[in-house]
Amino acid sequence: MKVYVAEGSGFCFGVKRAMDLAFKYARDNRDKKVYSLHEIIHNPQEVKRLEKAGARHAEKISGIAKGAAAIISTHGVTKQEEEALKEKCAAVLDTTCPYVRKIHNIVKKLADEKYQVIIAGDADHLEVRSILGYAGADAVVVAKAQDVPALKLKEKVGIVSQTTQNMDAYLGLINEVQKKAFVNRYSEVRSFNTICDATKNRQAATLALAKKVDVLIIVGGRNSANTKRLFELGKTVLSDVYHVEGAGEIKKEWFGGKKAAGVSAGASTPERAIIAAVKRIKLIGENG
Ligand code: F3S
């Protein structure tokens, strides 16, 4: 059985930057208690590795000891959380991905100019929650185009997306808002392409791979939005697509009679997890 890996799999720029900064920070602050507010990235194995290096994970600011050193995760936090952290902690490292930070700046400017901000994304996701914190009191989060008709919109609207959204779904949502604005004669709709290139490229590579193989394995955290998106995308062209967090979850029965297998991975999946998955599939192939 041939095994192919999707082009560009492994840590994206923002995740690599955050992990490098966080590990160095944990090393440099050995004399203090170090905490990461929220998971540094959405990959449980990597969160554990950082904990071993000295930076424990806290879900709330109340779980962080006063005077500790804190790390802001790659998904960012709200302005209020950032201020509360700076007030409570001796030092704060911000590893917010620059692409997420760019969205914070866009929505803040829109809100200052009295636009109502629409965020296309998953309301429960940390990144969306952090964006919402900069987007003004009228901001709304919309998961899909079908939810747009029920929205109450203001005269001027600005639309941004979570960095990991699918481009076609986002364009469909923008189109619905435009239609609604046209019918109701709102004065202005502005839209911004805030989908990250790393996401776009991974999605395109995964789709191409799904068309070429008989079975596709997506490796990455179950709580990783971009990994879940790759799984959904693979499923649109192939029925045998499986999402695993590590090589140990890959099952022999998925490969019976298959000639070509593919491996793709989310932006928060380390290279060694991809190598381990490939090894496991090859071993299954060799042993029939
Ligand atoms: Fe940043 Fe894009 Fe990665 S938003 S964290 S470079 S997927």
XYZ file of C-alpha atoms and ligand atoms in Angstrom:
295
model
C 0.000 0.000 0.000
C 1.283 3.445 -0.939
C 1.136 6.162 1.720
C 0.973 9.853 0.766
C 1.219 12.881 3.060
C -0.692 16.085 2.237
C 1.579 18.937 1.232
C 2.349 21.433 4.010
C 1.168 19.194 6.881
C 2.543 19.931 10.354
C 2.810 23.040 12.510
C 1.785 26.287 10.809
C 3.775 29.488 11.289
C 1.584 30.741 14.169
C 1.680 27.472 16.108
C 5.425 27.012 15.665
C 6.034 30.583 16.813
C 3.782 30.138 19.880
C 5.379 26.843 20.895
C 8.950 28.142 20.496
C 8.147 31.269 22.536
C 6.290 29.317 25.252
C 9.020 26.689 25.756
C 11.690 29.384 26.009
C 9.521 31.354 28.451
C 8.969 28.274 30.647
C 12.760 27.690 30.701
C 13.579 31.363 31.423
C 11.038 31.613 34.277
C 11.953 28.505 36.250
C 12.082 30.640 39.422
C 8.328 31.458 39.041
C 5.096 29.561 38.629
C 4.280 29.625 34.911
C 0.743 29.186 33.509
C -0.734 29.061 30.059
C -4.199 30.650 30.066
C -6.230 28.181 27.952
C -4.515 25.491 25.901
C -1.509 27.024 24.156
C -2.643 25.222 20.964
C -5.448 22.711 20.429
C -3.375 19.565 20.693
C -3.555 17.629 24.005
C -0.154 15.926 23.559
C 1.587 19.266 22.994
C -0.230 20.835 25.975
C 1.142 17.978 28.144
C 4.642 18.460 26.728
C 4.548 22.150 27.676
C 3.280 21.247 31.162
C 6.269 18.928 31.565
C 8.525 21.844 30.588
C 7.023 23.855 33.470
C 4.030 25.790 32.109
C 0.837 24.396 33.607
C -2.487 24.966 31.904
C -5.279 27.052 33.517
C -8.730 27.550 31.973
C -9.558 30.606 34.095
C -7.585 33.574 35.414
C -8.786 32.608 38.909
C -6.763 29.390 38.501
C -3.512 31.361 38.097
C -1.481 32.198 41.230
C -0.871 35.898 41.949
C 2.594 37.019 40.878
C 3.005 34.109 38.450
C 4.217 34.349 34.842
C 1.377 33.857 32.335
C 1.206 32.881 28.672
C -1.591 34.029 26.341
C -2.385 31.204 23.921
C -2.129 31.351 20.137
C -5.937 31.928 19.879
C -5.684 35.180 21.851
C -7.801 36.498 24.725
C -10.232 39.388 25.150
C -8.939 42.826 26.075
C -10.466 42.436 29.558
C -8.687 39.103 30.093
C -5.395 40.592 28.929
C -5.736 43.502 31.363
C -6.728 41.181 34.239
C -3.681 38.987 33.518
C -1.323 41.973 33.511
C -2.818 43.143 36.804
C -2.446 39.767 38.506
C 0.782 38.393 37.072
C 4.426 39.424 37.396
C 4.943 38.949 33.660
C 2.827 38.063 30.608
C 3.949 36.497 27.327
C 1.560 37.022 24.410
C 1.728 34.244 21.787
C -1.460 35.309 19.954
C -0.972 34.435 16.282
C -0.326 37.657 14.307
C -3.177 36.704 11.930
C -5.616 36.555 14.854
C -4.232 39.826 16.207
C -4.866 41.369 12.775
C -8.572 40.433 13.091
C -8.699 42.015 16.572
C -7.439 45.248 14.997
C -9.911 45.096 12.081
C -12.978 44.557 14.300
C -11.862 47.184 16.805
C -11.597 49.753 13.997
C -15.001 48.707 12.606
C -16.630 49.013 16.041
C -14.989 52.446 16.561
C -16.462 53.551 13.207
C -19.954 52.347 14.295
C -20.128 49.253 12.102
C -21.906 46.216 13.475
C -19.413 43.338 13.323
C -20.441 39.887 12.087
C -17.962 37.097 12.872
C -18.345 33.961 10.750
C -17.266 31.079 12.960
C -17.864 28.857 15.939
C -19.108 30.910 18.932
C -17.537 28.501 21.439
C -14.072 28.616 19.901
C -11.372 30.520 21.827
C -10.301 32.495 18.776
C -13.864 33.698 18.116
C -14.332 34.579 21.782
C -11.150 36.641 21.698
C -12.281 38.455 18.496
C -15.693 39.122 20.036
C -13.942 40.870 22.918
C -12.708 43.579 20.511
C -15.778 43.777 18.271
C -18.123 46.079 20.208
C -21.470 45.515 21.934
C -23.500 44.878 18.737
C -21.237 42.146 17.356
C -22.742 38.762 16.492
C -21.263 35.359 15.688
C -22.818 33.425 12.807
C -22.013 29.794 12.129
C -23.532 29.436 8.651
C -25.204 31.305 5.785
C -28.606 29.780 6.659
C -28.599 31.697 9.966
C -28.300 35.115 8.279
C -32.024 35.752 7.443
C -32.923 35.640 11.166
C -30.281 38.241 12.107
C -31.176 41.763 13.177
C -28.683 43.965 11.383
C -27.746 47.593 11.726
C -27.241 50.141 8.916
C -23.500 49.537 8.525
C -22.095 46.009 8.758
C -18.529 44.627 8.700
C -17.900 40.884 8.248
C -14.801 38.916 9.270
C -14.246 35.165 9.588
C -12.503 32.886 12.042
C -9.088 32.111 10.496
C -9.955 28.445 9.948
C -13.239 28.875 8.053
C -13.833 27.223 4.709
C -13.604 29.796 1.902
C -16.750 28.679 0.020
C -18.855 28.624 3.186
C -17.598 32.100 4.104
C -18.360 33.488 0.635
C -21.878 32.004 0.886
C -22.394 33.757 4.210
C -21.151 37.106 2.858
C -23.535 36.705 -0.076
C -26.509 36.169 2.272
C -25.628 39.304 4.247
C -25.303 41.293 0.988
C -28.718 40.032 -0.158
C -30.328 40.957 3.147
C -28.705 44.386 3.081
C -29.854 44.963 -0.512
C -33.472 44.004 0.211
C -33.599 46.091 3.384
C -31.674 49.003 1.866
C -28.952 49.081 4.519
C -26.276 51.627 3.718
C -23.072 49.587 3.721
C -21.633 46.075 3.969
C -17.861 45.564 4.216
C -16.248 42.120 4.174
C -12.671 41.066 4.969
C -10.822 37.948 3.911
C -9.378 36.875 7.271
C -9.018 33.178 6.464
C -5.388 32.279 7.080
C -3.213 31.068 4.178
C -2.007 28.093 6.208
C -5.633 26.998 6.511
C -6.433 27.593 2.831
C -3.346 25.649 1.689
C -3.990 22.712 4.026
C -7.602 22.497 2.906
C -6.627 22.502 -0.781
C -3.885 19.888 -0.228
C -6.228 17.658 1.792
C -8.955 17.835 -0.831
C -6.456 16.963 -3.591
C -5.148 14.043 -1.540
C -8.663 12.772 -0.739
C -9.317 12.536 -4.490
C -6.154 10.477 -5.031
C -6.345 7.846 -2.225
C -8.759 5.117 -1.031
C -8.553 5.991 2.648
C -7.566 9.213 4.389
C -6.325 9.659 7.962
C -6.536 13.130 9.519
C -4.209 13.540 12.513
C -4.818 16.226 15.134
C -6.570 17.328 18.312
C -10.301 16.605 18.474
C -10.822 20.166 19.740
C -8.804 21.673 16.871
C -11.146 23.629 14.557
C -8.856 23.451 11.533
C -8.331 19.683 11.980
C -12.088 19.078 12.162
C -12.517 21.156 9.022
C -10.000 18.948 7.155
C -11.983 15.871 8.194
C -15.267 17.400 6.946
C -13.627 18.433 3.690
C -12.157 14.953 3.102
C -15.610 13.480 3.706
C -17.069 15.522 0.832
C -15.148 13.407 -1.717
C -14.258 10.170 0.106
C -16.223 7.931 2.482
C -13.219 6.331 4.235
C -11.903 9.298 6.215
C -10.864 8.933 9.870
C -9.841 11.535 12.458
C -7.277 10.365 15.046
C -5.271 12.196 17.700
C -2.324 9.823 17.421
C -0.966 6.784 15.535
C -2.152 4.443 18.302
C -5.786 5.059 17.290
C -5.266 3.891 13.685
C -7.073 0.571 13.102
C -5.977 -2.244 10.810
C -9.509 -2.881 9.492
C -9.632 0.577 7.858
C -7.094 -0.556 5.220
C -8.454 -3.912 3.989
C -8.271 -3.999 0.165
C -6.949 -0.422 -0.059
C -4.118 0.443 -2.456
C -3.362 4.025 -1.462
C -3.654 5.773 1.901
C -3.302 9.467 2.668
C -2.314 11.317 5.814
C -3.154 14.947 6.472
C -2.849 16.932 9.670
C -4.095 20.103 11.295
C -1.932 23.158 11.850
C -1.445 22.203 15.508
C -0.203 18.674 14.796
C 3.563 18.178 15.262
C 5.611 16.507 12.562
C 6.475 13.527 14.780
C 2.742 12.662 15.063
C 2.510 12.628 11.251
C 5.644 10.452 10.929
C 4.256 8.038 13.536
C 0.940 7.773 11.642
C 2.742 7.048 8.351
C 4.888 4.372 10.041
C 1.832 2.697 11.554
C -0.023 2.616 8.200
C 3.053 1.211 6.426
C 3.365 -1.481 9.071
C -0.309 -2.390 8.658
C 0.250 -2.504 4.860
C 3.303 -4.790 5.184
C 1.573 -7.212 7.540
C -1.547 -7.378 5.416
Fe -2.135 31.491 12.874
Fe -3.144 30.495 10.679
Fe -1.756 28.988 12.263
S -4.148 31.888 12.061
S -2.115 29.795 14.291
S -0.950 30.729 11.104
S -3.588 28.365 11.167
